[in-house]
Structures are given as structure tokens and as C-alpha cells.
CSV table of C-alpha atoms and ligand atoms in Angstrom, one decimal:
chain,number,residue,atom,x,y,z
C,1,UNK,CA,-12.4,1.1,-9.7
C,2,UNK,CA,-12.8,-2.6,-10.2
C,3,UNK,CA,-13.7,-3.7,-13.8
C,4,UNK,CA,-13.4,-7.5,-13.7
C,5,UNK,CA,-17.0,-8.9,-13.3
C,6,UNK,CA,-15.9,-11.6,-10.9
C,7,UNK,CA,-13.9,-9.4,-8.5
C,8,UNK,CA,-16.6,-6.7,-8.7
C,9,UNK,CA,-19.3,-9.1,-7.8
C,10,UNK,CA,-17.4,-10.5,-4.9
C,11,UNK,CA,-16.5,-7.0,-3.7
C,12,UNK,CA,-20.1,-5.8,-3.9
C,13,UNK,CA,-21.3,-8.8,-2.1
C,14,UNK,CA,-18.7,-8.2,0.6
C,15,UNK,CA,-20.0,-4.7,1.0
C,16,UNK,CA,-23.5,-5.9,1.2
C,17,UNK,CA,-22.7,-8.3,4.0
C,18,UNK,CA,-20.4,-6.0,6.0
C,19,UNK,CA,-22.1,-2.7,5.5
C,20,UNK,CA,-21.0,-1.1,8.8
C,21,UNK,CA,-17.3,-2.3,8.6
C,22,UNK,CA,-15.6,0.6,6.9
C,23,UNK,CA,-12.0,-0.4,7.8
C,24,UNK,CA,-12.5,-4.0,6.7
C,25,UNK,CA,-13.9,-2.9,3.4
C,26,UNK,CA,-11.1,-0.4,2.9
C,27,UNK,CA,-8.5,-3.2,3.3
C,28,UNK,CA,-10.4,-5.5,1.0
C,29,UNK,CA,-10.8,-2.9,-1.7
C,30,UNK,CA,-7.1,-2.1,-1.8
C,31,UNK,CA,-6.2,-5.7,-2.1
C,32,UNK,CA,-8.8,-6.4,-4.8
C,33,UNK,CA,-7.8,-3.4,-6.9
C,34,UNK,CA,-4.1,-4.5,-6.7
C,35,UNK,CA,-4.9,-8.1,-7.6
C,36,UNK,CA,-7.2,-7.4,-10.5
C,37,UNK,CA,-4.7,-8.0,-13.3
C,38,UNK,CA,-3.3,-11.1,-11.6
C,39,UNK,CA,-6.8,-12.6,-10.9
C,40,UNK,CA,-7.9,-12.0,-14.5
C,41,UNK,CA,-4.9,-14.1,-15.7
C,42,UNK,CA,-5.9,-17.0,-13.3
C,43,UNK,CA,-9.5,-18.2,-14.1
C,44,UNK,CA,-8.9,-21.1,-11.7
C,45,UNK,CA,-9.3,-18.7,-8.8
C,46,UNK,CA,-12.9,-18.0,-9.8
C,47,UNK,CA,-13.6,-21.6,-10.4
C,48,UNK,CA,-12.5,-22.5,-6.8
C,49,UNK,CA,-14.2,-19.4,-5.3
C,50,UNK,CA,-10.8,-18.2,-3.9
C,51,UNK,CA,-11.8,-14.5,-3.5
C,52,UNK,CA,-15.2,-15.3,-1.8
C,53,UNK,CA,-13.4,-17.6,0.6
C,54,UNK,CA,-10.6,-15.1,1.2
C,55,UNK,CA,-12.9,-12.3,2.5
C,56,UNK,CA,-14.8,-14.6,4.9
C,57,UNK,CA,-12.9,-15.5,8.1
C,58,UNK,CA,-12.6,-19.3,8.7
C,59,UNK,CA,-13.9,-18.6,12.2
C,60,UNK,CA,-14.6,-15.5,14.3
C,61,UNK,CA,-15.4,-15.5,18.0
C,62,UNK,CA,-16.7,-12.7,20.2
C,63,UNK,CA,-17.0,-13.1,23.9
C,64,UNK,CA,-17.7,-11.3,27.2
C,65,UNK,CA,-14.8,-10.2,29.3
C,66,UNK,CA,-15.8,-9.4,32.9
C,67,UNK,CA,-13.4,-8.0,35.4
C,68,UNK,CA,-13.3,-6.0,38.6
C,69,UNK,CA,-11.4,-2.7,39.0
C,70,UNK,CA,-9.5,-1.7,42.1
C,71,UNK,CA,-12.6,-0.1,43.6
C,72,UNK,CA,-14.6,-3.3,43.3
C,73,UNK,CA,-16.6,-2.0,40.3
C,74,UNK,CA,-17.5,-4.7,37.7
C,75,UNK,CA,-16.7,-3.9,34.1
C,76,UNK,CA,-17.7,-5.8,30.9
C,77,UNK,CA,-15.7,-5.6,27.7
C,78,UNK,CA,-16.1,-7.4,24.3
C,79,UNK,CA,-13.3,-9.7,23.3
C,80,UNK,CA,-12.6,-10.9,19.7
C,81,UNK,CA,-10.5,-13.4,17.8
C,82,UNK,CA,-10.7,-13.8,14.1
C,83,UNK,CA,-9.1,-16.9,12.6
C,84,UNK,CA,-9.0,-15.6,9.1
C,85,UNK,CA,-7.0,-18.0,7.0
C,86,UNK,CA,-5.0,-21.1,7.7
C,87,UNK,CA,-3.9,-22.1,4.2
C,88,UNK,CA,-0.2,-21.8,4.8
C,89,UNK,CA,0.1,-22.2,8.6
C,90,UNK,CA,-1.5,-21.8,12.0
C,91,UNK,CA,-3.4,-18.5,12.5
C,92,UNK,CA,-1.0,-15.8,13.7
C,93,UNK,CA,-1.5,-12.2,14.6
C,94,UNK,CA,-1.6,-9.8,17.5
C,95,UNK,CA,-4.1,-8.7,20.1
C,96,UNK,CA,-5.2,-5.1,20.3
C,97,UNK,CA,-6.6,-3.6,23.5
C,98,UNK,CA,-8.0,-0.1,22.7
C,99,UNK,CA,-11.4,1.5,23.2
C,100,UNK,CA,-11.9,1.8,19.4
C,101,UNK,CA,-11.7,-2.0,18.9
C,102,UNK,CA,-14.7,-3.5,17.1
C,103,UNK,CA,-15.4,-6.2,14.5
C,104,UNK,CA,-14.4,-4.0,11.6
C,105,UNK,CA,-11.0,-3.2,13.1
C,106,UNK,CA,-10.3,-6.8,14.0
C,107,UNK,CA,-11.3,-8.0,10.6
C,108,UNK,CA,-9.2,-5.4,8.7
C,109,UNK,CA,-6.2,-6.4,10.7
C,110,UNK,CA,-6.8,-10.1,10.3
C,111,UNK,CA,-7.3,-9.8,6.6
C,112,UNK,CA,-4.1,-7.8,6.2
C,113,UNK,CA,-2.2,-10.3,8.3
C,114,UNK,CA,-2.9,-13.1,5.8
C,115,UNK,CA,-0.8,-11.4,3.1
C,116,UNK,CA,1.8,-10.0,5.5
C,117,UNK,CA,2.5,-13.4,7.0
C,118,UNK,CA,2.7,-15.0,3.6
C,119,UNK,CA,5.4,-12.4,2.6
C,120,UNK,CA,7.6,-13.4,5.6
C,121,UNK,CA,8.2,-16.7,3.9
C,122,UNK,CA,7.4,-18.5,7.1
C,123,UNK,CA,4.5,-21.0,7.6
C,124,UNK,CA,2.0,-18.6,9.2
C,125,UNK,CA,-1.7,-18.1,8.6
C,126,UNK,CA,-3.6,-14.9,9.4
C,127,UNK,CA,-5.5,-14.0,12.5
C,128,UNK,CA,-6.1,-11.1,14.9
C,129,UNK,CA,-7.9,-10.3,18.1
C,130,UNK,CA,-8.4,-7.9,20.9
C,131,UNK,CA,-10.9,-6.1,23.0
C,132,UNK,CA,-12.4,-2.6,23.5
C,133,UNK,CA,-10.6,-2.4,26.8
C,134,UNK,CA,-8.6,0.8,27.5
C,135,UNK,CA,-5.4,0.0,29.6
C,136,UNK,CA,-4.6,3.7,30.0
C,137,UNK,CA,-4.6,4.7,33.6
C,138,UNK,CA,-5.3,1.2,34.8
C,139,UNK,CA,-3.2,-0.4,37.6
C,140,UNK,CA,-1.1,-3.5,37.0
C,141,UNK,CA,-3.6,-5.4,39.1
C,142,UNK,CA,-6.5,-4.2,36.9
C,143,UNK,CA,-4.7,-5.1,33.7
C,144,UNK,CA,-3.8,-8.5,35.1
C,145,UNK,CA,-7.4,-9.3,36.0
C,146,UNK,CA,-8.6,-8.1,32.6
C,147,UNK,CA,-6.0,-10.3,30.9
C,148,UNK,CA,-6.9,-13.3,33.0
C,149,UNK,CA,-10.6,-13.0,32.2
C,150,UNK,CA,-9.8,-12.5,28.5
C,151,UNK,CA,-7.7,-15.6,28.4
C,152,UNK,CA,-10.2,-17.6,30.3
C,153,UNK,CA,-12.4,-17.6,27.2
C,154,UNK,CA,-9.6,-17.3,24.5
C,155,UNK,CA,-7.6,-20.3,25.7
C,156,UNK,CA,-10.0,-22.9,24.2
C,157,UNK,CA,-9.6,-21.4,20.7
C,158,UNK,CA,-5.8,-21.2,20.5
C,159,UNK,CA,-2.7,-23.4,20.7
C,160,UNK,CA,0.9,-23.6,19.4
C,161,UNK,CA,-0.2,-25.5,16.3
C,162,UNK,CA,-3.6,-23.8,15.9
C,163,UNK,CA,-3.5,-20.1,16.6
C,164,UNK,CA,-0.7,-18.1,18.2
C,165,UNK,CA,-1.6,-14.5,19.3
C,166,UNK,CA,0.9,-11.8,20.1
C,167,UNK,CA,0.9,-8.0,20.9
C,168,UNK,CA,-0.4,-5.0,19.1
C,169,UNK,CA,-1.7,-1.6,20.3
C,170,UNK,CA,-2.1,-1.7,24.1
C,171,UNK,CA,-0.6,-5.2,24.4
C,172,UNK,CA,3.1,-5.4,25.2
C,173,UNK,CA,5.3,-7.5,27.4
C,174,UNK,CA,3.3,-6.9,30.6
C,175,UNK,CA,0.0,-8.1,29.0
C,176,UNK,CA,1.6,-11.1,27.2
C,177,UNK,CA,3.1,-12.2,30.6
C,178,UNK,CA,-0.4,-12.1,32.3
C,179,UNK,CA,-2.0,-13.8,29.3
C,180,UNK,CA,0.6,-16.5,29.2
C,181,UNK,CA,0.4,-17.1,32.9
C,182,UNK,CA,-3.4,-17.7,32.7
C,183,UNK,CA,-3.1,-19.9,29.6
C,184,UNK,CA,-0.6,-22.1,31.4
C,185,UNK,CA,-2.8,-22.3,34.5
C,186,UNK,CA,-5.9,-23.3,32.5
C,187,UNK,CA,-4.2,-25.8,30.1
C,188,UNK,CA,-1.5,-27.1,32.4
C,189,UNK,CA,0.8,-26.8,29.3
C,190,UNK,CA,4.0,-24.8,28.8
C,191,UNK,CA,3.9,-24.2,25.1
C,192,UNK,CA,4.7,-21.5,22.6
C,193,UNK,CA,1.1,-20.4,22.5
C,194,UNK,CA,1.9,-16.7,22.5
C,195,UNK,CA,4.8,-14.7,21.1
C,196,UNK,CA,6.4,-11.6,22.5
C,197,UNK,CA,7.0,-13.4,25.8
C,198,UNK,CA,9.8,-12.3,28.1
C,199,UNK,CA,13.1,-13.9,27.1
C,200,UNK,CA,13.3,-15.7,30.5
C,201,UNK,CA,10.2,-17.7,29.7
C,202,UNK,CA,10.6,-18.5,26.1
C,203,UNK,CA,10.6,-15.2,24.3
C,204,UNK,CA,12.9,-14.4,21.5
C,205,UNK,CA,15.6,-11.8,21.6
C,206,UNK,CA,14.9,-8.9,19.1
C,207,UNK,CA,11.1,-9.4,19.2
C,208,UNK,CA,10.7,-6.1,21.1
C,209,UNK,CA,12.7,-4.3,18.5
C,210,UNK,CA,11.6,-6.3,15.5
C,211,UNK,CA,8.8,-4.3,13.9
C,212,UNK,CA,10.7,-0.9,14.1
C,213,UNK,CA,14.0,-2.4,13.1
C,214,UNK,CA,12.4,-4.4,10.3
C,215,UNK,CA,10.7,-1.2,9.0
C,216,UNK,CA,14.1,0.5,8.7
C,217,UNK,CA,15.8,-2.5,7.0
C,218,UNK,CA,13.0,-2.5,4.5
C,219,UNK,CA,13.1,1.3,4.0
C,220,UNK,CA,16.9,1.3,3.6
C,221,UNK,CA,16.7,-1.4,0.9
C,222,UNK,CA,13.8,0.4,-0.9
C,223,UNK,CA,15.8,3.7,-0.9
C,224,UNK,CA,19.0,1.9,-2.1
C,225,UNK,CA,17.4,-0.1,-4.9
C,226,UNK,CA,14.8,2.3,-6.2
C,227,UNK,CA,16.7,5.7,-5.7
C,228,UNK,CA,20.4,4.9,-5.0
C,229,UNK,CA,19.8,6.6,-1.7
C,230,UNK,CA,19.9,5.8,2.0
C,231,UNK,CA,18.6,6.7,5.4
C,232,UNK,CA,22.0,8.3,6.3
C,233,UNK,CA,21.7,12.1,6.7
C,234,UNK,CA,17.9,12.2,6.2
C,235,UNK,CA,15.5,14.2,8.3
C,236,UNK,CA,12.8,11.8,9.5
C,237,UNK,CA,9.4,12.2,11.2
C,238,UNK,CA,7.9,9.2,13.1
C,239,UNK,CA,4.3,9.2,14.4
C,240,UNK,CA,3.4,7.3,17.5
C,241,UNK,CA,5.6,6.7,20.5
C,242,UNK,CA,4.8,3.1,21.3
C,243,UNK,CA,6.6,-0.1,20.5
C,244,UNK,CA,6.9,0.2,16.8
C,245,UNK,CA,7.7,4.0,16.8
C,246,UNK,CA,10.4,3.7,19.5
C,247,UNK,CA,12.4,1.0,17.7
C,248,UNK,CA,11.9,2.6,14.3
C,249,UNK,CA,13.6,5.7,15.8
C,250,UNK,CA,16.4,3.6,17.3
C,251,UNK,CA,17.3,1.9,14.0
C,252,UNK,CA,16.8,5.1,12.0
C,253,UNK,CA,19.3,6.8,14.3
C,254,UNK,CA,21.7,3.8,14.0
C,255,UNK,CA,21.6,4.2,10.2
C,256,UNK,CA,22.6,7.9,10.5
C,257,UNK,CA,19.1,9.5,10.1
C,258,UNK,CA,17.9,12.3,12.2
C,259,UNK,CA,14.4,11.9,13.7
C,260,UNK,CA,13.0,15.3,14.6
C,261,UNK,CA,9.5,14.4,15.8
C,262,UNK,CA,7.3,11.8,17.5
C,263,UNK,CA,3.7,11.8,18.7
C,264,UNK,CA,0.9,10.2,20.7
C,265,UNK,CA,-2.8,10.4,20.3
C,266,UNK,CA,-2.9,13.8,21.9
C,267,UNK,CA,0.0,15.7,20.2
C,268,UNK,CA,3.6,15.7,19.0
C,269,UNK,CA,7.0,16.9,20.1
C,270,UNK,CA,9.6,18.4,17.8
C,271,UNK,CA,13.3,18.4,18.6
C,272,UNK,CA,15.4,19.9,15.8
C,273,UNK,CA,18.6,18.4,17.4
C,274,UNK,CA,17.2,14.9,17.0
C,275,UNK,CA,14.9,13.0,19.4
C,276,UNK,CA,16.7,11.7,22.6
C,277,UNK,CA,15.3,8.2,22.6
C,278,UNK,CA,16.4,7.5,26.2
C,279,UNK,CA,14.0,10.2,27.4
C,280,UNK,CA,11.2,8.8,25.2
C,281,UNK,CA,11.8,5.3,26.6
C,282,UNK,CA,11.8,6.5,30.1
C,283,UNK,CA,8.5,8.4,29.6
C,284,UNK,CA,6.7,5.7,27.5
C,285,UNK,CA,8.2,2.3,28.5
C,286,UNK,CA,8.9,3.0,32.2
C,287,UNK,CA,6.4,5.7,33.3
C,288,UNK,CA,3.6,5.0,30.7
C,289,UNK,CA,3.3,8.8,30.5
C,290,UNK,CA,2.4,11.2,27.7
C,291,UNK,CA,4.8,12.4,25.0
C,292,UNK,CA,4.2,16.0,26.1
C,293,UNK,CA,6.5,15.2,29.0
C,294,UNK,CA,9.4,15.2,26.6
C,295,UNK,CA,9.2,19.0,26.0
C,296,UNK,CA,9.2,19.6,29.7
C,297,UNK,CA,12.4,17.5,30.1
C,298,UNK,CA,14.4,18.4,27.0
C,299,UNK,CA,15.4,22.1,26.6
C,300,UNK,CA,15.0,23.4,23.0
C,301,UNK,CA,12.2,20.9,22.2
C,302,UNK,CA,8.5,21.9,21.9
C,303,UNK,CA,5.1,20.2,22.2
C,304,UNK,CA,2.2,20.8,19.8
C,305,UNK,CA,-1.4,19.8,20.6
C,306,UNK,CA,-3.1,17.5,18.1
C,307,UNK,CA,-1.4,14.5,16.5
C,308,UNK,CA,-2.1,15.2,12.8
C,309,UNK,CA,0.0,18.3,12.6
C,310,UNK,CA,3.1,16.1,12.7
C,311,UNK,CA,2.8,15.7,8.9
C,312,UNK,CA,3.2,19.4,8.3
C,313,UNK,CA,6.8,19.2,9.4
C,314,UNK,CA,9.3,19.3,6.5
C,315,UNK,CA,11.1,15.9,6.3
C,316,UNK,CA,12.6,13.5,3.7
C,317,UNK,CA,11.3,10.3,5.2
C,318,UNK,CA,7.9,9.9,7.0
C,319,UNK,CA,7.2,6.8,9.1
C,320,UNK,CA,3.6,6.5,10.3
C,321,UNK,CA,3.8,4.2,13.3
C,322,UNK,CA,0.6,4.9,15.3
C,323,UNK,CA,-2.7,3.7,13.9
C,324,UNK,CA,-5.0,3.2,10.9
C,325,UNK,CA,-5.9,6.2,8.7
C,326,UNK,CA,-3.7,8.6,10.6
C,327,UNK,CA,-2.2,10.0,7.4
C,328,UNK,CA,-4.9,11.5,5.1
C,329,UNK,CA,-4.9,13.2,1.8
C,330,UNK,CA,-4.3,16.6,3.3
C,331,UNK,CA,-1.3,15.3,5.2
C,332,UNK,CA,0.0,13.6,2.0
C,333,UNK,CA,-0.2,16.9,0.2
C,334,UNK,CA,1.7,18.7,2.9
C,335,UNK,CA,4.4,16.0,2.9
C,336,UNK,CA,4.8,16.2,-0.9
C,337,UNK,CA,4.9,20.1,-0.8
C,338,UNK,CA,7.7,19.8,1.8
C,339,UNK,CA,9.7,17.5,-0.4
C,340,UNK,CA,9.2,14.0,1.2
C,341,UNK,CA,11.1,11.3,-0.6
C,342,UNK,CA,9.7,8.1,1.1
C,343,UNK,CA,6.8,7.1,3.2
C,344,UNK,CA,7.1,3.7,4.9
C,345,UNK,CA,4.3,2.3,7.0
C,346,UNK,CA,5.1,1.0,10.5
C,347,UNK,CA,1.5,0.9,11.6
C,348,UNK,CA,-1.3,-1.1,9.9
C,349,UNK,CA,-3.1,0.8,7.1
C,350,UNK,CA,-2.0,4.2,8.5
C,351,UNK,CA,-2.5,5.9,5.1
C,352,UNK,CA,-5.9,6.4,3.7
C,353,UNK,CA,-6.5,5.1,0.1
C,354,UNK,CA,-6.5,8.7,-1.2
C,355,UNK,CA,-3.2,9.6,0.6
C,356,UNK,CA,-1.5,6.5,-0.8
C,357,UNK,CA,-2.6,7.3,-4.3
C,358,UNK,CA,-1.5,10.9,-4.0
C,359,UNK,CA,1.9,9.9,-2.7
C,360,UNK,CA,2.5,7.3,-5.4
C,361,UNK,CA,1.3,9.7,-8.2
C,362,UNK,CA,3.8,12.3,-6.9
C,363,UNK,CA,6.8,10.0,-7.2
C,364,UNK,CA,7.1,9.3,-3.4
C,365,UNK,CA,8.6,5.9,-2.6
C,366,UNK,CA,5.8,4.1,-0.7
C,367,UNK,CA,6.5,1.1,1.6
C,368,UNK,CA,3.1,-0.5,2.3
C,369,UNK,CA,2.4,-1.8,5.8
C,370,UNK,CA,2.0,-5.5,5.0
C,371,UNK,CA,5.5,-5.5,3.6
C,372,UNK,CA,7.2,-2.8,5.6
C,373,UNK,CA,6.0,-3.8,9.1
C,374,UNK,CA,6.2,-7.6,8.7
C,375,UNK,CA,9.4,-7.7,10.8
C,376,UNK,CA,7.3,-8.1,14.0
C,377,UNK,CA,5.4,-11.1,13.0
C,378,UNK,CA,8.4,-12.6,11.2
C,379,UNK,CA,10.3,-12.5,14.5
C,380,UNK,CA,7.3,-14.0,16.2
C,381,UNK,CA,7.6,-16.8,13.6
C,382,UNK,CA,11.3,-17.2,14.7
C,383,UNK,CA,10.1,-17.3,18.4
C,384,UNK,CA,7.8,-20.1,17.5
C,385,UNK,CA,10.7,-22.0,15.9
C,386,UNK,CA,12.8,-21.6,18.9
C,387,UNK,CA,10.0,-22.7,21.2
C,388,UNK,CA,9.4,-25.8,19.1
C,389,UNK,CA,13.1,-26.6,19.2
C,390,UNK,CA,13.3,-25.8,22.9
C,391,UNK,CA,16.3,-23.6,22.0
C,392,UNK,CA,17.1,-19.9,21.9
C,393,UNK,CA,19.2,-18.0,19.4
C,394,UNK,CA,21.5,-15.0,20.1
C,395,UNK,CA,20.5,-11.4,19.4
C,396,UNK,CA,22.8,-11.3,16.4
C,397,UNK,CA,21.4,-14.5,14.9
C,398,UNK,CA,17.8,-13.3,15.2
C,399,UNK,CA,18.7,-9.8,13.9
C,400,UNK,CA,20.5,-11.3,10.9
C,401,UNK,CA,17.5,-13.5,10.1
C,402,UNK,CA,15.1,-10.5,10.5
C,403,UNK,CA,17.2,-8.4,8.1
C,404,UNK,CA,17.3,-11.2,5.6
C,405,UNK,CA,13.5,-11.6,5.7
C,406,UNK,CA,12.9,-7.9,5.3
C,407,UNK,CA,15.3,-7.6,2.3
C,408,UNK,CA,13.6,-10.6,0.8
C,409,UNK,CA,10.2,-9.1,1.3
C,410,UNK,CA,11.3,-5.9,-0.5
C,411,UNK,CA,12.6,-7.9,-3.5
C,412,UNK,CA,9.5,-10.1,-3.7
C,413,UNK,CA,7.3,-7.1,-3.8
C,414,UNK,CA,9.5,-5.2,-6.2
C,415,UNK,CA,9.7,-8.2,-8.6
C,416,UNK,CA,6.0,-8.8,-8.4
C,417,UNK,CA,5.4,-5.1,-9.2
C,418,UNK,CA,7.6,-5.3,-12.3
C,419,UNK,CA,5.9,-8.5,-13.4
C,420,UNK,CA,2.6,-6.7,-13.2
C,421,UNK,CA,4.0,-3.8,-15.3
C,422,UNK,CA,3.8,-1.5,-12.3
C,423,UNK,CA,7.5,-1.0,-11.5
C,424,UNK,CA,8.1,0.7,-8.2
C,425,UNK,CA,4.4,0.1,-7.1
C,426,UNK,CA,5.1,-1.8,-3.9
C,427,UNK,CA,1.4,-1.8,-2.9
C,428,UNK,CA,0.6,-3.9,-5.9
C,429,UNK,CA,3.8,-5.9,-5.6
C,430,UNK,CA,3.2,-6.8,-1.9
C,431,UNK,CA,-0.4,-7.7,-2.4
C,432,UNK,CA,0.3,-9.9,-5.4
C,433,UNK,CA,3.3,-11.6,-3.9
C,434,UNK,CA,1.5,-12.3,-0.6
C,435,UNK,CA,-1.7,-13.5,-2.2
C,436,UNK,CA,0.0,-15.8,-4.8
C,437,UNK,CA,1.2,-18.3,-2.2
C,438,UNK,CA,-2.0,-18.3,-0.2
C,439,UNK,CA,-4.2,-18.8,-3.3
C,440,UNK,CA,-2.0,-21.7,-4.5
C,441,UNK,CA,-2.2,-23.4,-1.1
C,442,UNK,CA,-6.0,-22.9,-1.1
C,443,UNK,CA,-6.3,-24.5,-4.5
C,444,UNK,CA,-4.3,-27.5,-3.4
C,445,UNK,CA,-6.2,-28.0,-0.1
C,446,UNK,CA,-9.7,-28.5,-1.6
C,447,UNK,CA,-12.8,-26.7,-0.7
C,448,UNK,CA,-13.3,-25.6,2.9
V,501,NDP,P1,1.6,0.8,21.2
V,501,NDP,O1,0.4,0.6,22.0
V,501,NDP,O2,2.9,0.4,21.7
V,501,NDP,O3,1.7,2.3,20.7
V,501,NDP,C1,0.7,2.9,19.9
V,501,NDP,C2,1.0,4.3,19.6
V,501,NDP,O4,0.1,4.8,18.7
V,501,NDP,C3,0.9,5.2,20.8
V,501,NDP,O5,1.9,6.3,20.7
V,501,NDP,C4,-0.5,5.7,20.8
V,501,NDP,O6,-0.7,6.9,21.4
V,501,NDP,C5,-0.7,5.9,19.3
V,501,NDP,N1,-2.1,5.7,18.9
V,501,NDP,C6,-2.9,4.6,19.1
V,501,NDP,N2,-4.1,4.8,18.7
V,501,NDP,C7,-4.1,6.1,18.2
V,501,NDP,C8,-5.1,6.9,17.7
V,501,NDP,N3,-6.4,6.4,17.5
V,501,NDP,N4,-4.8,8.1,17.2
V,501,NDP,C9,-3.5,8.6,17.4
V,501,NDP,N5,-2.5,7.8,17.9
V,501,NDP,C10,-2.8,6.6,18.3
V,501,NDP,O7,1.3,0.0,19.8
V,501,NDP,P2,2.4,-0.5,18.7
V,501,NDP,O8,3.5,0.4,18.6
V,501,NDP,O9,2.6,-2.0,18.9
V,501,NDP,O10,1.5,-0.4,17.4
V,501,NDP,C11,1.5,0.7,16.5
V,501,NDP,C12,1.0,0.3,15.1
V,501,NDP,O11,1.9,-0.7,14.6
V,501,NDP,C13,-0.4,-0.3,15.1
V,501,NDP,O12,-1.0,0.1,13.9
V,501,NDP,C14,-0.1,-1.8,15.1
V,501,NDP,O13,-1.2,-2.5,14.5
V,501,NDP,C15,1.1,-1.8,14.2
V,501,NDP,N6,2.0,-3.0,14.3
V,501,NDP,C16,2.4,-3.4,15.5
V,501,NDP,C17,3.3,-4.5,15.5
V,501,NDP,C18,3.9,-5.0,16.8
V,501,NDP,O14,4.7,-5.9,16.7
V,501,NDP,N7,3.6,-4.4,17.9
V,501,NDP,C19,3.7,-5.2,14.3
V,501,NDP,C20,3.2,-4.6,13.1
V,501,NDP,C21,2.3,-3.6,13.1
V,501,NDP,P3,-1.5,6.9,22.8
V,501,NDP,O15,-0.5,6.4,23.8
V,501,NDP,O16,-1.8,8.4,23.1
V,501,NDP,O17,-2.7,6.1,22.7
V,502,2IT,O1,0.3,-6.4,13.0
V,502,2IT,C1,1.2,-7.3,13.3
V,502,2IT,O2,1.8,-7.8,12.5
V,502,2IT,C2,1.4,-7.5,14.8
V,502,2IT,N1,0.8,-6.9,15.6
V,502,2IT,C3,2.4,-8.6,15.2
V,502,2IT,C4,1.7,-9.9,15.1
V,502,2IT,C5,2.5,-11.1,15.7
V,502,2IT,O3,2.0,-12.2,15.7
V,502,2IT,O4,3.7,-10.9,16.1
């Protein structure tokens, strides 16, 4: 509970003005609670209204997206872009296409992105966008028409030195290609306005793998420095089976871990011999199918209905890589009872506040999303650099930079936690380290 009168007042005012935005308020509350001791030591933040300004996006647009399906039926979706904070760089953050998208989801993601992007050490501000469009079951033509319509409005708000979107849930290489094509057509400019592009038109090697790989680089360093342990030989559970989950499994396996389960929104598969990732890639990346297919193709594996049950499987490392609030208190209790050693967040805000507190109180190493999953946006930052230089780097060069950034993020969060007298509390550490730079820049740039 917040005690500092300034933070409390700003928080209550934020609640008042955003009453129906539960996810956004959840994200703000976690950050405010972490920052309390730090903000109390810096009265200049109150004087400059830093916290009030931080919770109000610099700009937010919503727009109509009209498109026609293959049967000629007209559909209307709602598009969003929040340009949350540009103190340290152009707005940067993904686009999410999922039926659950609303202003609260976009604002929680945009708010988190401010601190995550700051932690990367690259000059990136925070933003996020998307639409309540469901790409599932849609043909390539339908997805293309949706993307073209979405970009027809979005293009006037973005630019390589202004706001650079990328992928998130439901937005991968296919969608980025359609969005980029339409941006180019409307603006007559070939610029690095989106990241996650195909390598043949300006994308960066490793961007596809970056979030999952980065999550494992972070987790390995966390295990090494805080427990003298490693991923090697550990039993691992990964939720989700999209971009982040797939490359988390790939790197966990490279590091000698055994991933025994993956999921999607309908259920999970268990393979005690270790998940065969080539089968998952075929089902998910090529066929865009369901994870239940895995159990039909791999003898000895099984499928269980319902995605939450994945946390009842005994494991030493749990990597939630699907979506917000997928790991609740009940799941956290099961993980602890089954001896989990570390939980590292590949998704954004996958653990509820209660689950996070329970895991930390029970001595579980906890890698918070804005630190642990920053590898994706960090590599997007490297894609922007390559685009500006009109150059491209090798897989090894980018992977090495990504690894360096993730190790640095761990140490920044770990050091900040110690300085706050909360050793090992990487939630506090990541929030303080990410915030410190943004607040300093906001102080220097005057009121806006
Ligand atoms: P994808 O669309 O590639 O995959 C999403 C996965 O999560 C799918 O398996 C999907 O299952 C599952 N999922 C989505 N919504 C729900 C839900 N409501 N309940 C249960 N499962 C769900 O997305 P990404 O892998 O890119 O993103 C996963 C998470 O990682 C998100 O939280 C995203 O914000 C975060 N992230 C992504 C980054 C990136 O670079 N892509 C970077 C940093 C974080 P189904 O197919 O059944 O819907
Ligand atoms: O949540 C995230 O960090 C992302 N979806 C990636 C954003 C990006 O700009 O690469």
C-alpha cells in the first residue's frame, strides 16, 4: 500500500480518471509501489510533476478500421496507438491484434514499455498500439486488407524518428510486411518505420528469436549470480506457443534445459521426453494450427484442455510467455509446492500482483517482464540502427549485442535492488533503474 502522500494522491487521481482500466491501473500500481522509496528521496520529482506526467500518455489516437472479408462482408474494428513517453527517444513498441484489445490493455502495455525500453540502454521512448481484430481463421487476403486499412490511418502518426511500431500478439512477420508495404505506398518513403521486417527488406537477423533468446540470457544470468545455478539440466514449463514461447524453448534447449510443456489459449501439451520444437514450429509457424495437434503427432505426449493447468506441472523453471495475468495466486502456490526455483516473464505482466508477491515471499527468483523480455525491443533498436546506417549485421554480431544488453539489464536491476535495500528483488530493481533515466530526462527537458 502506498504511504507517501504525493504518490498516493497521484495514484488515486489516476484511478479516478481511468476507472474502467484495470490492467493499466495494475501496471501503474506496481511501478508506484516499487518506486516509493526512490521518489521520496527525490523531492524534485514532485516539484516537476514527474509522476502525474508519467501516467498520462503524451498522445493517444483511436481510429476506425474498415475492411472487407472474402465473402464481401464489411467489418469495422477499433485501432489504437498510444505515444506514451518520448523523454529518451522516439516512441517504440509493438502492435497487438487480438479480440481482447481495448484502451486499458494498450495503455498498460505502453506504460510498461517506457521502463523496459529505458532498461535496454538504447534511445527508445515508450509506445504501443493495436486493434481488437482477431486474425485467427482469416485468410492472407483478409489479413492484408485489414493491415492496409489499419496503416491508412496510422501512417500519419508514425515515422522513423517519431514512432516505430513492431509486432506483439497476433502481429508477426506477415502482418509487418503488409503494414510496411502500405506505409511505403502512402508515404513514398522507404524508411525504418517498423521493426520486425523480413531481412530482405531491412529487417535484422535475430529479431525473430530475440525476445525468447533474451529471456533465457537474462534467466541464465539471474540463476548464476543469485543462486550459483544454471538452466542446464532443469525441467522447464513454457506457456504459450507463439513467437516468444517458441524461441524461449529453443534457447532453453540450447542451454541444456528440458522443456516438458507448452500451451495455447485452449490447452497445453506435455512431453516428458522434452518438447520437439520442429513439430511445434511446423504446427504454429507454418500451419497456424492448434497446440493440441502436437499430441496427435508425437507418440508419448498428451494434450490437456484448459491453459491454466500448465502451472500444476512440477518444474524448476517456469516461463510464462502467453499473455497478461495468466499466472495467478493459485498457480503460484502450485509452482511453489512443486519446488519451482525461478519464474521469468516472457509475456507482459503475465503474473498477477498477488502471484508475484507470493513467489517472491517464498524465495523464488523472479525475473519481471520489463527486464526479462526486453530482448525483443532491444533488437528492434538494433534494427533501427542498421536501417539508419543502411547496413546489416551478421547473426553472430546481433546475438552478441543482444546477450550483452540482457546481462547489463540484469545487473542494472540487481544493483538498483541492492541500492534500495531490497537485494534480489528485481521487480523493484527493474522499475527503479528504468524510471531513473526517464525521470532525469524529463527534468532536463522542461515542462511538456
Ligand atoms: P503470439 O501471437 O506469437 O503468441 C501468443 C501466444 O499466447 C499464443 O500461444 C496464444 O494462444 C497465447 N495467448 C494469447 N492470448 C491468450 C489468452 N488470452 N489466454 C491464453 N493464451 C493466450 O504473441 P507473442 O509470442 O509475440 O507474445 C506473447 C507475449 O509476449 C505477449 O504478452 C507479448 O506482449 C509479449 N512480448 C512479445 C514480444 C515480441 O517481440 N513479440 C516482446 C516482448 C513481450 P492462441 O494461439 O490460442 O491465441
Ligand atoms: O512488448 C514488447 O516489448 C514488444 N512487443 C516488442 C516491441 C518492439 O518494438 O520490438
